[in-house]
Each structure stands twice: as structure tokens, then as C-alpha cells.
Coordinates of C-alpha atoms in Angstrom, one line a residue:
M1 CA 3.0 -47.0 -41.8
S2 CA -0.7 -48.5 -41.4
L3 CA -2.2 -46.2 -44.0
W4 CA -2.2 -46.2 -47.9
T5 CA -3.5 -43.0 -49.7
S6 CA -4.1 -42.0 -53.1
L7 CA -5.1 -38.8 -54.9
E8 CA -7.6 -39.1 -57.9
P9 CA -6.5 -37.2 -59.9
A10 CA -3.1 -36.1 -58.6
S11 CA -3.2 -32.9 -60.8
A12 CA -6.4 -30.9 -61.3
T13 CA -7.4 -27.6 -63.0
V14 CA -9.9 -25.0 -61.7
D15 CA -11.1 -21.7 -63.0
P16 CA -11.0 -18.6 -60.5
G17 CA -14.5 -18.3 -59.2
G18 CA -15.3 -21.8 -60.0
S19 CA -14.7 -25.3 -58.1
T20 CA -13.3 -28.6 -58.8
T21 CA -13.1 -31.8 -56.6
V22 CA -10.3 -34.3 -56.0
R23 CA -11.0 -37.6 -54.3
L24 CA -8.6 -38.9 -51.6
R25 CA -8.8 -42.7 -51.1
L26 CA -7.0 -44.3 -48.2
R27 CA -6.9 -48.0 -46.8
N28 CA -6.3 -49.0 -43.2
T29 CA -3.5 -51.4 -43.4
G30 CA -3.2 -51.9 -39.6
D31 CA -4.5 -54.6 -37.4
V32 CA -6.9 -52.1 -35.2
V33 CA -9.8 -50.0 -36.0
D34 CA -8.6 -46.5 -36.5
E35 CA -10.0 -42.9 -36.8
Y36 CA -8.5 -40.4 -39.2
R37 CA -8.6 -36.6 -39.2
F38 CA -8.1 -34.7 -42.3
E39 CA -6.6 -30.9 -42.4
A40 CA -5.9 -29.0 -45.7
V41 CA -2.5 -27.3 -45.4
G42 CA -0.7 -25.0 -47.8
D43 CA -1.3 -21.7 -49.7
L44 CA -4.5 -23.2 -51.0
A45 CA -5.9 -24.3 -47.4
P46 CA -8.3 -21.3 -47.1
W47 CA -10.1 -22.2 -50.3
T48 CA -10.3 -25.9 -49.8
V49 CA -13.2 -27.8 -48.1
V50 CA -12.6 -31.4 -46.9
E51 CA -15.7 -33.7 -46.5
P52 CA -16.0 -35.5 -44.3
Q53 CA -13.3 -34.2 -41.9
V54 CA -13.2 -37.4 -39.8
L55 CA -13.3 -41.1 -41.2
R56 CA -13.5 -44.4 -39.2
L57 CA -12.0 -47.5 -40.9
Y58 CA -11.8 -51.2 -39.9
P59 CA -8.4 -53.1 -40.7
G60 CA -8.1 -53.8 -44.3
T61 CA -11.1 -51.5 -45.5
T62 CA -10.9 -48.6 -47.7
G63 CA -12.7 -45.2 -47.5
S64 CA -12.5 -41.8 -49.4
V65 CA -12.9 -38.1 -48.8
D66 CA -13.5 -35.2 -51.2
L67 CA -11.4 -32.2 -51.5
T68 CA -13.3 -29.2 -53.1
F69 CA -11.2 -26.3 -54.3
A70 CA -13.0 -23.0 -55.0
P71 CA -10.3 -20.2 -55.5
P72 CA -12.0 -16.7 -55.9
R73 CA -11.8 -14.6 -58.9
T74 CA -9.3 -12.0 -57.4
P75 CA -5.5 -11.5 -58.0
D76 CA -5.0 -13.4 -54.8
A77 CA -5.6 -16.9 -56.8
T78 CA -2.2 -16.9 -58.7
A79 CA -2.3 -18.3 -62.1
G80 CA -0.4 -21.5 -62.7
P81 CA 0.4 -24.8 -61.0
N82 CA -0.1 -24.7 -57.2
P83 CA 0.9 -27.4 -54.7
Y84 CA -1.3 -28.4 -52.1
A85 CA -1.4 -31.0 -49.3
V86 CA -3.7 -32.8 -46.8
R87 CA -2.6 -33.7 -43.3
I88 CA -4.1 -37.1 -42.1
T89 CA -3.7 -37.8 -38.4
P90 CA -4.7 -41.1 -37.1
T91 CA -6.1 -41.2 -33.6
E92 CA -4.7 -44.5 -32.5
H93 CA -1.2 -43.5 -33.9
P94 CA -0.9 -39.8 -33.9
E95 CA 2.8 -40.0 -34.5
A96 CA 2.1 -41.6 -37.8
T97 CA 0.9 -38.5 -39.6
T98 CA 0.8 -38.8 -43.3
V99 CA 0.6 -35.8 -45.7
P100 CA -0.1 -36.7 -49.4
E101 CA 0.5 -33.8 -51.8
G102 CA -1.0 -32.8 -55.0
N103 CA -1.0 -30.2 -57.7
L104 CA -3.9 -27.7 -58.7
T105 CA -3.4 -25.5 -61.7
I106 CA -5.4 -22.2 -61.6
T107 CA -6.4 -20.8 -65.0
P108 CA -5.4 -17.3 -65.8
F109 CA -8.0 -14.4 -66.2
T110 CA -7.6 -10.8 -67.1
E111 CA -9.7 -8.0 -65.6
V112 CA -8.5 -4.2 -66.2
R113 CA -10.3 -1.2 -64.7
A114 CA -9.3 2.3 -65.6
E115 CA -10.4 5.7 -64.1
L116 CA -9.6 9.3 -65.1
V117 CA -8.4 11.6 -62.1
P118 CA -10.0 13.9 -62.3
P119 CA -12.6 13.2 -65.4
T120 CA -12.8 16.8 -66.1
V121 CA -9.9 19.3 -66.4
K122 CA -9.8 23.0 -67.3
G123 CA -7.3 25.3 -68.8
R124 CA -6.6 27.8 -71.6
F125 CA -3.7 25.9 -73.3
R126 CA -3.5 22.6 -71.8
G127 CA -4.9 20.0 -69.2
R128 CA -3.2 17.4 -67.3
P129 CA -5.3 14.7 -66.3
K130 CA -4.0 11.2 -65.0
L131 CA -5.2 7.7 -65.8
A132 CA -5.2 5.0 -63.1
V133 CA -5.2 1.5 -64.6
D134 CA -5.9 -1.3 -61.9
N135 CA -5.1 -5.0 -62.7
L136 CA -7.8 -6.9 -61.0
G137 CA -6.8 -10.2 -62.8
N138 CA -4.3 -12.9 -61.6
T139 CA -1.7 -12.5 -64.4
K140 CA 0.4 -9.7 -65.6
V141 CA -1.1 -7.3 -68.0
T142 CA 0.8 -5.2 -70.7
A143 CA -1.2 -2.5 -72.3
S144 CA -0.9 0.6 -74.4
V145 CA -2.6 4.1 -73.9
S146 CA -3.8 6.3 -76.7
G147 CA -6.0 9.3 -76.9
S148 CA -8.7 10.4 -79.4
D149 CA -11.6 12.8 -79.9
N150 CA -14.1 13.7 -82.5
G151 CA -13.0 16.5 -84.8
D152 CA -9.1 16.1 -83.9
Q153 CA -9.4 19.1 -81.7
L154 CA -6.9 18.1 -79.2
S155 CA -3.4 16.6 -79.3
Y156 CA -2.1 14.0 -76.7
D157 CA 1.2 13.5 -75.0
V158 CA 0.8 10.1 -73.1
H159 CA 3.7 9.2 -70.5
P160 CA 4.3 6.2 -70.2
S161 CA 2.5 5.0 -73.3
N162 CA 3.0 1.5 -72.4
V163 CA 2.6 -0.2 -68.9
Q164 CA 3.0 -3.6 -67.3
I165 CA 1.0 -4.2 -64.3
E166 CA 1.3 -7.1 -61.8
P167 CA -1.8 -8.8 -60.3
G168 CA -3.4 -6.7 -57.8
R169 CA -1.5 -3.4 -58.6
A170 CA -2.2 -0.3 -60.5
A171 CA -0.1 2.1 -62.8
F172 CA -0.7 5.9 -63.3
V173 CA -0.3 7.3 -66.8
R174 CA 0.2 11.1 -67.1
T175 CA -1.5 12.8 -70.1
T176 CA -1.1 16.3 -71.4
L177 CA -4.0 17.6 -73.7
K178 CA -3.3 20.6 -75.8
P179 CA -6.0 22.3 -78.0
R180 CA -5.0 22.9 -81.6
Q181 CA -6.6 26.3 -81.7
I182 CA -6.6 28.9 -79.0
I183 CA -9.9 30.7 -78.0
W184 CA -8.7 34.3 -77.8
F185 CA -12.1 35.8 -76.9
G186 CA -15.4 34.2 -75.7
S187 CA -16.8 31.7 -73.2
K188 CA -15.4 28.3 -72.5
E189 CA -16.1 25.3 -74.7
D190 CA -16.4 21.5 -73.6
R191 CA -14.2 19.2 -75.7
P192 CA -14.8 15.5 -75.1
Y193 CA -12.1 13.0 -75.5
T194 CA -11.3 9.3 -75.0
L195 CA -8.3 7.4 -73.5
A196 CA -7.9 3.9 -74.9
V197 CA -6.3 0.9 -72.8
Q198 CA -5.3 -1.5 -75.5
R199 CA -4.4 -4.9 -74.3
S200 CA -2.5 -7.5 -76.5
G201 CA -5.5 -9.5 -78.3
G202 CA -8.1 -7.8 -76.1
T203 CA -10.8 -5.3 -76.7
P204 CA -9.8 -1.8 -75.8
L205 CA -11.0 -0.3 -72.6
D206 CA -12.3 3.2 -73.3
V207 CA -12.3 5.9 -70.6
E208 CA -14.2 9.1 -71.4
G209 CA -13.2 12.7 -70.1
T210 CA -13.8 16.3 -70.8
Y211 CA -11.3 19.0 -71.3
V212 CA -13.0 22.4 -70.6
Q213 CA -11.2 25.0 -73.0
R214 CA -11.2 28.5 -71.6
G215 CA -10.9 31.7 -73.5
F216 CA -7.7 33.5 -73.4
L217 CA -9.5 36.7 -72.7
P218 CA -13.0 37.0 -71.2
R219 CA -15.9 38.2 -73.3
W220 CA -16.5 41.2 -71.1
L221 CA -13.0 42.5 -71.8
A222 CA -13.5 42.3 -75.6
T223 CA -16.7 44.0 -75.1
C224 CA -15.1 46.8 -73.0
L225 CA -12.3 47.2 -75.7
G226 CA -14.9 47.8 -78.3
I227 CA -16.8 50.5 -76.6
C228 CA -13.6 52.3 -75.5
M229 CA -12.3 52.2 -79.3
A230 CA -15.8 53.4 -80.5
L231 CA -15.7 56.4 -77.8
A232 CA -12.2 57.3 -78.9
I233 CA -13.2 57.6 -82.5
T234 CA -16.2 59.7 -81.8
F235 CA -14.1 62.1 -79.8
V236 CA -11.7 62.5 -82.5
M237 CA -14.4 63.1 -85.1
L238 CA -16.0 65.7 -82.8
W239 CA -12.7 67.5 -82.2
I240 CA -12.0 67.9 -85.9
A241 CA -15.7 69.0 -86.7
Y242 CA -15.6 71.6 -83.9
K243 CA -12.4 73.4 -83.0
P244 CA -12.7 75.9 -80.0
Q245 CA -11.6 79.6 -80.5
V246 CA -9.2 80.8 -77.9
R247 CA -8.5 84.4 -77.1
S248 CA -6.1 86.1 -74.4
A249 CA -8.0 87.9 -71.8
A250 CA -5.0 90.0 -71.0
T251 CA -5.0 91.6 -74.4
E252 CA -8.5 92.6 -74.1
K253 CA -7.8 94.1 -70.8
L254 CA -5.0 96.4 -72.3
E255 CA -7.2 97.5 -75.1
Q256 CA -9.7 99.2 -72.7
P257 CA -9.1 103.0 -72.3
G258 CA -8.2 104.4 -68.7
I259 CA -6.5 101.3 -67.2
S260 CA -3.0 101.5 -65.9
T261 CA -0.5 99.0 -66.1
L262 CA 1.9 100.7 -63.7
A263 CA 2.4 99.3 -60.0
P264 CA 0.2 101.0 -57.3
S265 CA 2.0 103.8 -55.1
P266 CA 3.7 102.5 -51.9
S267 CA 1.6 105.0 -49.9
L268 CA -1.6 103.3 -50.9
S269 CA -0.5 99.8 -49.8
P270 CA -2.3 98.2 -46.9
K271 CA -0.9 98.3 -43.4
A272 CA 0.9 95.0 -42.2
P273 CA -1.0 93.3 -39.4
K274 CA 0.2 93.5 -36.0
A275 CA 2.2 90.6 -34.0
P276 CA 0.4 88.8 -31.5
S277 CA 0.6 90.0 -28.0
S278 CA 3.2 88.6 -25.5
A279 CA 0.5 88.1 -23.0
A280 CA -1.3 85.2 -24.8
P281 CA -1.5 82.2 -22.4
S282 CA 1.3 79.3 -22.9
V283 CA 0.7 75.7 -22.6
S284 CA 1.9 74.5 -19.2
A285 CA 4.6 71.9 -19.1
A286 CA 3.1 70.4 -16.1
G287 CA -0.2 69.9 -17.9
E288 CA 1.6 68.0 -20.6
T289 CA 3.4 65.9 -18.1
K290 CA 0.1 65.1 -16.4
A291 CA -1.7 64.1 -19.8
A292 CA 1.1 62.0 -20.7
G293 CA 1.0 60.2 -17.3
G294 CA -2.7 59.8 -17.8
D295 CA -2.2 57.9 -21.1
G296 CA 0.4 55.9 -19.5
A297 CA -1.8 54.7 -16.8
G298 CA -4.5 53.9 -19.2
G299 CA -2.2 52.0 -21.4
G300 CA -0.9 50.1 -18.5
G301 CA -4.3 48.9 -17.2
G302 CA -5.1 47.4 -20.7
G303 CA -2.8 44.5 -20.2
S304 CA -4.8 42.8 -17.6
G305 CA -7.7 41.9 -20.2
E306 CA -5.7 39.6 -22.4
K307 CA -7.1 36.2 -23.2
E308 CA -5.2 32.9 -23.2
T309 CA -4.7 31.4 -26.7
K310 CA -4.8 27.8 -27.4
A311 CA -1.8 25.9 -28.8
P312 CA -2.2 24.9 -32.4
E313 CA -2.6 21.3 -33.6
R314 CA 0.6 19.7 -34.4
T315 CA -0.1 18.1 -37.8
A316 CA 2.0 15.9 -40.2
A317 CA 3.1 19.2 -41.9
T318 CA 4.2 20.7 -38.5
A319 CA 6.3 17.7 -37.9
V320 CA 7.9 17.3 -41.4
K321 CA 8.7 21.1 -41.4
E322 CA 10.7 20.6 -38.3
L323 CA 12.7 17.9 -39.9
A324 CA 13.1 19.9 -43.0
A325 CA 14.6 22.8 -41.0
Q326 CA 17.2 20.5 -39.2
D327 CA 18.0 18.7 -42.5
P328 CA 17.3 21.2 -45.4
G329 CA 18.4 18.8 -48.3
G330 CA 17.0 15.5 -46.9
R331 CA 13.8 13.6 -48.0
H332 CA 11.3 13.0 -45.2
I333 CA 7.8 11.9 -44.6
C334 CA 5.5 12.4 -41.5
Y335 CA 2.2 11.1 -40.8
R336 CA -0.5 10.2 -38.2
A337 CA -3.7 8.3 -38.0
F338 CA -7.3 8.9 -36.8
V339 CA -8.1 5.9 -34.6
S340 CA -11.6 4.8 -34.3
G341 CA -12.8 6.0 -30.7
T342 CA -9.6 7.6 -29.9
G343 CA -8.8 10.5 -32.4
W344 CA -5.6 11.6 -34.0
T345 CA -2.4 10.2 -33.0
D346 CA 0.7 12.0 -32.4
A347 CA 2.6 12.8 -35.8
V348 CA 5.6 10.2 -36.4
C349 CA 8.2 10.3 -39.3
D350 CA 10.3 8.0 -41.5
G351 CA 9.3 4.6 -40.7
E352 CA 7.8 5.0 -37.2
T353 CA 4.5 3.2 -36.5
A354 CA 1.3 5.5 -36.6
G355 CA -2.0 3.7 -35.2
T356 CA -2.4 0.7 -33.0
V357 CA -1.4 -2.9 -33.3
G358 CA -3.5 -5.9 -32.0
K359 CA -6.3 -3.7 -30.4
R360 CA -8.8 -4.4 -33.3
T361 CA -9.3 -0.5 -33.6
P362 CA -9.6 0.5 -37.1
L363 CA -8.3 3.6 -38.7
K364 CA -10.7 6.2 -40.2
A365 CA -8.3 8.8 -41.8
V366 CA -4.6 9.5 -42.6
N367 CA -2.7 12.8 -42.6
I368 CA 0.4 12.7 -44.5
A369 CA 3.1 15.4 -45.3
V370 CA 6.5 15.3 -47.0
S371 CA 9.7 17.3 -47.6
G372 CA 12.2 17.1 -50.5
T373 CA 9.8 14.8 -52.6
K374 CA 8.0 17.4 -54.5
G375 CA 4.4 16.5 -52.8
T376 CA 2.2 13.6 -52.4
T377 CA -0.7 12.1 -54.1
S378 CA -3.2 9.7 -51.9
R379 CA -6.4 8.0 -52.2
A380 CA -8.6 6.3 -49.8
Y381 CA -9.9 2.6 -50.2
L382 CA -13.2 2.2 -48.6
P383 CA -15.8 -0.7 -48.0
N384 CA -18.3 -1.3 -50.7
P385 CA -21.4 -3.2 -49.4
G386 CA -23.0 -3.5 -52.8
S387 CA -20.0 -5.3 -54.4
A388 CA -20.3 -8.9 -55.9
D389 CA -17.1 -10.1 -54.9
G390 CA -16.9 -8.6 -51.3
E391 CA -14.1 -6.0 -52.1
G392 CA -13.9 -2.4 -51.5
H393 CA -13.6 0.5 -54.0
Y394 CA -12.1 4.0 -54.4
P395 CA -15.0 6.3 -54.0
D396 CA -13.3 9.6 -53.9
P397 CA -10.7 11.2 -56.3
F398 CA -7.0 11.4 -55.6
S399 CA -5.9 14.4 -53.0
E400 CA -2.6 16.0 -53.8
A401 CA -0.5 18.2 -51.7
A402 CA 2.9 20.0 -52.2
D403 CA 5.9 19.8 -49.9
G404 CA 5.3 20.9 -46.3
I405 CA 1.4 20.8 -46.8
D406 CA -1.0 18.5 -45.1
N407 CA -2.6 15.7 -47.4
Y408 CA -5.6 13.9 -45.8
V409 CA -7.5 10.8 -46.8
G410 CA -10.6 9.2 -45.3
S411 CA -13.1 11.0 -43.0
T412 CA -13.2 11.9 -39.2
E413 CA -17.0 12.1 -39.3
K414 CA -18.7 10.1 -36.4
D415 CA -20.3 7.4 -38.9
A416 CA -17.2 7.4 -41.4
P417 CA -16.3 3.9 -42.7
N418 CA -13.3 2.1 -41.7
L419 CA -10.1 2.4 -44.0
L420 CA -9.4 -0.9 -45.9
G421 CA -6.1 1.0 -47.1
F422 CA -4.9 3.9 -49.1
S423 CA -2.6 4.4 -52.2
I424 CA 0.3 6.9 -52.0
S425 CA 2.9 8.3 -54.5
V426 CA 5.3 11.0 -54.4
D427 CA 6.6 13.5 -57.1
G428 CA 3.5 12.8 -59.1
G429 CA 4.6 8.8 -59.2
A430 CA 8.2 9.8 -60.3
G431 CA 9.7 9.4 -56.7
N432 CA 10.1 6.5 -54.5
V433 CA 7.9 5.6 -51.4
C434 CA 7.7 2.4 -49.3
Q435 CA 4.9 1.2 -46.9
N436 CA 4.2 -1.6 -44.3
A437 CA 0.6 -2.1 -43.1
H438 CA -0.7 -3.9 -40.2
V439 CA -4.5 -5.3 -40.8
H440 CA -7.3 -6.7 -39.0
N441 CA -6.7 -10.4 -37.9
D442 CA -3.5 -10.5 -39.5
A443 CA 0.2 -9.5 -38.9
W444 CA 2.3 -6.9 -40.7
L445 CA 2.0 -7.5 -44.6
G446 CA 5.8 -6.7 -45.0
L447 CA 7.5 -3.7 -46.8
Q448 CA 6.4 -2.8 -50.2
C449 CA 7.6 0.0 -52.4
D450 CA 6.5 1.6 -55.7
E451 CA 8.4 1.1 -59.0
P452 CA 8.2 4.3 -61.0
G453 CA 10.5 2.9 -63.7
A454 CA 8.4 -0.1 -64.2
G455 CA 5.1 1.7 -64.6
L456 CA 4.2 1.1 -60.9
E457 CA 3.9 4.8 -59.7
F458 CA 2.2 4.3 -56.3
T459 CA 2.2 1.8 -53.5
Y460 CA -0.9 0.5 -51.7
A461 CA -1.2 -0.1 -48.0
G462 CA -3.8 -2.3 -46.7
V463 CA -6.4 -4.9 -47.8
H464 CA -9.1 -5.2 -50.3
K465 CA -11.9 -7.1 -48.5
N466 CA -15.0 -5.4 -46.8
D467 CA -14.6 -7.4 -43.6
S468 CA -11.2 -6.2 -42.8
W469 CA -9.4 -2.9 -42.1
I470 CA -6.0 -1.4 -41.5
E471 CA -4.7 -0.8 -37.9
A472 CA -1.2 0.7 -38.3
F473 CA 1.2 1.4 -40.9
Q474 CA 4.7 2.7 -41.6
L475 CA 5.9 5.0 -44.4
T476 CA 9.6 5.9 -45.7
V477 CA 10.8 7.9 -48.7

């Protein structure tokens, strides 16, 4: 080997969102002038800059290059020690490639974001909002969730009350709100409340919501019942105060002189009417037949004016119902994708590919339907041009659909943004669903599933950066 190398220092530490520099020193121990090219390799290569990239050394001379590491403040920058390496290729002797290795420790950081879905719930006896807790840091987060309000007007049933969230993942917490007093009559009342996400040794993250409590019976019904009661009491009082006098008119008639109660004599009875003449015209059977024939002809002529009907669109719900009819006790998921410039693809099911691969055509919307899983919950992740870290966001609330019903995320409008990805769960987060996504300028990301028992109640298909998008996906339940 005609090259000596040294990393100074061999181990370094950097904060996500910051940068640090390591110097690589090298000496040409050969007997000819040589030119060396440098290339960062390994998991840290995308965040590594080598300056200069080419260095020319005379025999026996020493030079150096700077390696600058700048990991982003995202979950991708895994906390802890991360090995790295630099490939050095001599121009004169390319077979004598050298790969010095070092170690870079990325410090942990914690960032948690929480959102109520929906922020306002309505009900007479209870409300059931969901709290989505996102771990945007690079280390696992353990947190507890509790509820409170002014005046202690509500009780809270939080499940699960403690969650563990891996970096870049999220957990759903189901909450049941119950008013301590029922409104029997009257209009609705707003009851603000707060769900607090408490991390060990950290400041609680408060998420505010509103529970709109409705009256058991509407105000107009109470008014009607009061009016009816008042009218009934008034009628009874009037009946008691004035009782009508009733006399028999038959008795009065018998008391009048000269009026006989005997039946009249038969000779004075009126004559019975005569029977109709037998010469009256009868209805012609031939006429009836003719009329019937005329009606039949008219009915036959109406068939020629029927219009052709268009076949209904075959959605994900149509496909999953066909599978459910063939396998009533099974679990199935069907889906299709709205491809930019093409439109809706055919509905596929149970692990088949929806969308395109390698054609650089983004998806705009997704249509999903299930059977045997107690429904789906989905949410679109879209670009956010105003974000400081270049990542997208969830602009719309979660959409839910029962078994056999179409669930849509995204938009099919002309100027709709590309889908960076989407979240999906089944059975309100209690069931299992798996996904594999193919994204722009990348390959398949690999099969990933939710873990309801571990607090991971949904899985996310896609990426987070604004400059990428999802091209195809596969789903199984």
C-alpha cells in the first residue's frame, strides 16, 4: 500500500440539525506522484460533504481533506453511535483503494406533536375523540395521557393511558368523555377540555378540544308539553264549572197529544220500484276485445323508447363485496389509486400492486374498502410548502368507513397536490394491517405493519419530504 491515512478525531459527536467536521490526513508513501479521489460511503453518506474531493500528492508529502457531517433534525438521524467510512481511490493504482472508518455519535432529541381527531365532538351522554400522538424525534418516547377541564364537568376514560412510540411513528389514544350531569331539557352547551401528553422529565403537551353536550329532549318539546298540560287543566276546570243538561227527544214526542206510535197500515205503503227493462243495451264482447287489443298495442309500442344505462363504476367497495360473498368469514382489503394524468386504476385486493412503478407518476388519491375488519380509518399526508424542515403535514382530519364502504383520502381535483403518503388502520386501531410503498426516486420501502398491542395503532405508507411522492402501494389485512 502506498498511502497512509488518519482520522482526527476518530470519534465525533454532532447534534441533529447542526454540523461537525473531521479531518482526514493522508501521506503518499509511494515513489510516484498520485491523485486521490474521495467518496463518503455508508448510512451517513447523504449527510456528509468531503472537501476537496480530489487531492494530488507528491511522493513523501502529506495532505488533508475535511469531512463535514450535517444530520437533519428528523427521525431519520438515528440517535447513538453511527459508523461511517470514506473510500480513497488512487488514480495511478486504482486497485489499491483504501477505506478508513470512523464513528459519529448523533445526540438524541425529543419532539412530540399531538392532535385531536376531531377537535369537537357532540353527544348527549358521551363523546369519543381520538388523540394522535406523533414522535418527530430520533429516540423512543414513553408518555402518559390524562384529561381535565374547568369545573370537573366531564369524566375521562383513556385507552391506552400509556404509550411507547418509536421515532417517526405515531400512536392513537381513544378517549371516552362522559358528562357528570345530563341536560334533560334545553339547548346544547359547550364544555372545553384538555388532554395532556406527559413525558418523563418533560413539560406536558396540552391539546385542547370541545365537547358539545346536547339536551336529552329539545326545548320546543318541553314548551309543547307545558302548553298541552295547561290546556288539559283548563278543559277539566270548565267541564266541572258547566255541566250540560241532556234530555231525551223521544220522551218529548210521546208526551205530545195525537201522535200515534203504531206502525202504518200496509195499504198506505209506497209501491216498490219496477225492475229495469230487458231491452237495455248490453256491453259488446267484441268491443271489449277491441279495447283490450288497443291497449296491448299501445303497451307494445312503448318498449322502443328505452335508453341505454351506463355501467356503474367498480370501486374498492365493489371488489371487496365480491370477495366477501365468496369468503363470508374471511378478512379482505381492496384498493385502487388515482394516478396523475391517468385517473383511477382498476381495484386490486390483498397484496396486489395499485399504481405505477418507475414511471415517475405520482398518486393524487386512494380508495380503500375492507370486509371482516370492522372498518378502516385513513388520513392523507400532503406537501407543506411553508414548512421549515421541508416535510409535509396532515391538513385534513381522519376519514372513517365501515366494512363494505368506500374510504377516500387525497383529492382528484385538477390542481390537487401529490400524495407523500397516507396512514391507515382497521377496527379503530385494534386490528392488524400491513403495507408496502414504492416512492419517487426510490425502490419499495419494505413491508411494515401496525402493532396495536404495542401502541402502534396504524401504519404509514410513503415518505415525509415535500420533494418526493408515492407511486404505488400494496395492502394486506
